[in-house]
PDB file of C-alpha atoms in Angstrom:
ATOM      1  CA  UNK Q 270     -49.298 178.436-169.003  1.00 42.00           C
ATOM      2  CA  UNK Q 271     -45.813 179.706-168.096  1.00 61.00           C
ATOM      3  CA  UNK Q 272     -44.253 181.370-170.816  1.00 79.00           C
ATOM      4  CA  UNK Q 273     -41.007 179.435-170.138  1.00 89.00           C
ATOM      5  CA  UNK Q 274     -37.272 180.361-169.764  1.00 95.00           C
ATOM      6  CA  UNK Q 275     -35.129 181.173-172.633  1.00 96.00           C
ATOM      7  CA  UNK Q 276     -31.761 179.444-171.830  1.00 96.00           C
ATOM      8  CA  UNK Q 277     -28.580 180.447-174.296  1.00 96.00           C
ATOM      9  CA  UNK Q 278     -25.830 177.492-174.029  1.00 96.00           C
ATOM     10  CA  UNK Q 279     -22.259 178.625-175.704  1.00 95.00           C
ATOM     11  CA  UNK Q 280     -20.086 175.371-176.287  1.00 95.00           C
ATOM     12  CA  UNK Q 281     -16.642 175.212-177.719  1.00 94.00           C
ATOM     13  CA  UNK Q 282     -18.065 172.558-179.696  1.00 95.00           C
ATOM     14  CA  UNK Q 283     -21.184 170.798-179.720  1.00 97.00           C
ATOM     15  CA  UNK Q 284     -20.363 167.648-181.186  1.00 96.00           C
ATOM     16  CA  UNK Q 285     -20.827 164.634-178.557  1.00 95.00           C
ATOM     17  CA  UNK Q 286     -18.933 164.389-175.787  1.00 92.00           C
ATOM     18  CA  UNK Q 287     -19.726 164.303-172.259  1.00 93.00           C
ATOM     19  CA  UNK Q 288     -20.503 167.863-171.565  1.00 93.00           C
ATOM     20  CA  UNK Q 289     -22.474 168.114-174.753  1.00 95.00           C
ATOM     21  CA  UNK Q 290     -24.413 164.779-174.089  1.00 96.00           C
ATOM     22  CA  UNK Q 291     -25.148 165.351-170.486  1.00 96.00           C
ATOM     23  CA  UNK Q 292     -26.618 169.074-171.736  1.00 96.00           C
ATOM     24  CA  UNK Q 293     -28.654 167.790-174.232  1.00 96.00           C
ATOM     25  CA  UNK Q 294     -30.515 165.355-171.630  1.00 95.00           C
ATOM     26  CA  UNK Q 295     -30.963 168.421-169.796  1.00 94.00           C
ATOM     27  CA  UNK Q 296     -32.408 170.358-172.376  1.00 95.00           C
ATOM     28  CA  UNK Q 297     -35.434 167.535-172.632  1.00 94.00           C
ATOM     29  CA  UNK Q 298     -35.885 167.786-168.995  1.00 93.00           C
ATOM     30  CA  UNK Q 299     -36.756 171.453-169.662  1.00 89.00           C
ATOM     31  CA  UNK Q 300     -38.886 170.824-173.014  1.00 79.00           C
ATOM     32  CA  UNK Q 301     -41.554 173.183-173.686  1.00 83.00           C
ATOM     33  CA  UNK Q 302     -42.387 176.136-173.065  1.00 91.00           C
ATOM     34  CA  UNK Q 303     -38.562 176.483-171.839  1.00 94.00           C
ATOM     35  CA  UNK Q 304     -36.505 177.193-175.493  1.00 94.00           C
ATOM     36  CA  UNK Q 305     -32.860 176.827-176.053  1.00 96.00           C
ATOM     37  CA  UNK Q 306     -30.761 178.369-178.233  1.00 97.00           C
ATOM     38  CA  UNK Q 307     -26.877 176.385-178.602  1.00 97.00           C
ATOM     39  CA  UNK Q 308     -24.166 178.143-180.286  1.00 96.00           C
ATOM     40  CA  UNK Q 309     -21.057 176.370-180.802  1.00 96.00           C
ATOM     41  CA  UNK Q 310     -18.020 178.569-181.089  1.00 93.00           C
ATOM     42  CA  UNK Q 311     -16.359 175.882-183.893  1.00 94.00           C
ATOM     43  CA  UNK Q 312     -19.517 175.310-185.874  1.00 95.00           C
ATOM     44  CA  UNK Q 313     -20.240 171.807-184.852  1.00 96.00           C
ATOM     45  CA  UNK Q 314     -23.049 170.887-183.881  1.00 97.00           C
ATOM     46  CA  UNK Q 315     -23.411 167.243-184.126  1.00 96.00           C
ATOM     47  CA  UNK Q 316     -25.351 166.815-180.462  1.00 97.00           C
ATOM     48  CA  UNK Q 317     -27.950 168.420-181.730  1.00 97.00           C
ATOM     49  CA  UNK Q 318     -30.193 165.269-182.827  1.00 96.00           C
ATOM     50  CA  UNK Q 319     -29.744 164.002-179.372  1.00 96.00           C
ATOM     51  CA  UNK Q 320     -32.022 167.017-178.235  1.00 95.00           C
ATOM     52  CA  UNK Q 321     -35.290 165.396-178.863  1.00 93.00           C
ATOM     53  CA  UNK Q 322     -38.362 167.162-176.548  1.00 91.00           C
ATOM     54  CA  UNK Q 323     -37.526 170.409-176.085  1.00 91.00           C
ATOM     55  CA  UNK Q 324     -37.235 173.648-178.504  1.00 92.00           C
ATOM     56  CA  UNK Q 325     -33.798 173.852-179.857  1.00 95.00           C
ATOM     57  CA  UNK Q 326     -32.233 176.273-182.113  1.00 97.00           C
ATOM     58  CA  UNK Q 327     -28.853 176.524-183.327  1.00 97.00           C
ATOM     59  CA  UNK Q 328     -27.329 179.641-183.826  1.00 97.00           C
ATOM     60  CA  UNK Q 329     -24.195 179.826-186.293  1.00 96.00           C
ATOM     61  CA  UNK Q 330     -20.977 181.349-184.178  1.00 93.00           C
ATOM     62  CA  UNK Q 331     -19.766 184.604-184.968  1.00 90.00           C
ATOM     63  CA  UNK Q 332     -16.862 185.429-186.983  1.00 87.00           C
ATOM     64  CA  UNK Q 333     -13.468 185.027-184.955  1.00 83.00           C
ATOM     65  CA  UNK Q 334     -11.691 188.246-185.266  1.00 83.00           C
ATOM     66  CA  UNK Q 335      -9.652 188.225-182.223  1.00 84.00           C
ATOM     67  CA  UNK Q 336     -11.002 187.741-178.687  1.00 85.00           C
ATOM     68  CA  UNK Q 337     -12.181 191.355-178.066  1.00 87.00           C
ATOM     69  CA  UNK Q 338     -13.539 191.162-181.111  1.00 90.00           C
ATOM     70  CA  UNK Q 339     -15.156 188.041-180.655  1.00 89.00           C
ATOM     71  CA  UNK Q 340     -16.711 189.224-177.755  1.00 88.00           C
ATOM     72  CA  UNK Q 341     -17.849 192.288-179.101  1.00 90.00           C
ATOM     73  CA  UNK Q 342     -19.871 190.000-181.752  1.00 91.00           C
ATOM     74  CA  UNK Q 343     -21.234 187.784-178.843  1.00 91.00           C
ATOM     75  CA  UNK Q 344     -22.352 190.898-176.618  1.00 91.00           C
ATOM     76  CA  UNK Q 345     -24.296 192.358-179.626  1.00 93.00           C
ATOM     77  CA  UNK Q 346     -26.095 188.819-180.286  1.00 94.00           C
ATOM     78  CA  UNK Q 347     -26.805 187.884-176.382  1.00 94.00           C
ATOM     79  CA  UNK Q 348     -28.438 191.243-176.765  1.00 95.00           C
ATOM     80  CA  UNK Q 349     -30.368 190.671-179.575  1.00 96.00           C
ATOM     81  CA  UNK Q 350     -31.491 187.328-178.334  1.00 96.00           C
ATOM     82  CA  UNK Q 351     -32.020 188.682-174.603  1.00 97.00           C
ATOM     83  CA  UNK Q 352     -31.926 184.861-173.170  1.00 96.00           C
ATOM     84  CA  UNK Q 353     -32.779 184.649-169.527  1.00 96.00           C
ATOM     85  CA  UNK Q 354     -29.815 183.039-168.697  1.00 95.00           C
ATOM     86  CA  UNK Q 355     -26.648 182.493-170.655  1.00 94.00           C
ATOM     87  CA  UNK Q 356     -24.705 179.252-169.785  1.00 93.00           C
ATOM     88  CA  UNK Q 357     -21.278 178.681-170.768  1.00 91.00           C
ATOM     89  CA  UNK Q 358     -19.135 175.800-171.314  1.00 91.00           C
ATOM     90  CA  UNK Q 359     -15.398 175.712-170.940  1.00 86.00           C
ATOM     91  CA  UNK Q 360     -12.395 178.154-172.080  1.00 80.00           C
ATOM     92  CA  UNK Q 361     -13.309 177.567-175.419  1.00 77.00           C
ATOM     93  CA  UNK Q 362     -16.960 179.404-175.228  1.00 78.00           C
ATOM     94  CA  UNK Q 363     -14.751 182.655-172.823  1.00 80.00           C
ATOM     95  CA  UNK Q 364     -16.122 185.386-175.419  1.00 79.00           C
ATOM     96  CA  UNK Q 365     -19.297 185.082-174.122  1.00 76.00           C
ATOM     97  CA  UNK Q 366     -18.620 185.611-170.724  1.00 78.00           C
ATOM     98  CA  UNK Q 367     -17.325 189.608-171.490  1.00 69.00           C
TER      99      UNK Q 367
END
């Protein structure tokens, strides 16, 4: 078997909403062996439950020190996590993209 994708999702929030709902039903089309690994940049993380098939973890934001700061944080854990794709949601999750 495949060893799957590792997909990192960066929300502004991840309580439900339409965004958040529409990428958790995503997330079970890609259960296993794909994993998934949501941070939400406020701490909430209230879509989570929706996420029922595949592998989700849930990553606690980093501190918010400024945006180049911020950034810095999110570089250093995208490396650490080494995803194979990093997927971003809105201007709220833009520390991620530097």
């Amino acid at each position: 078997m495949a060893a799957g994708c590792h997909f990192l999702h960066v929300f502004p929030s991840f309580d439900p909403g339409g965004m958040e709902v529409r990428a958790s039903q995503v997330m079970d089309l890609l259960p296993a062996p794909h994993r998934h690994t949501v941070i939400a940049m406020d701490g909430r993380t209230g879509c989570a439950p929706r996420v029922r098939r595949a592998t989700l973890a849930l990553l606690p934001p980093p501190p918010r020190a400024g945006f180049l700061a911020t950034g810095r944080a999110m570089a250093e854990r995208i490396t650490e996590l080494r995803p194979d794709l990093v997927l971003t949601y809105n201007w709220g999750a833009i520390e991620a993209v530097l």
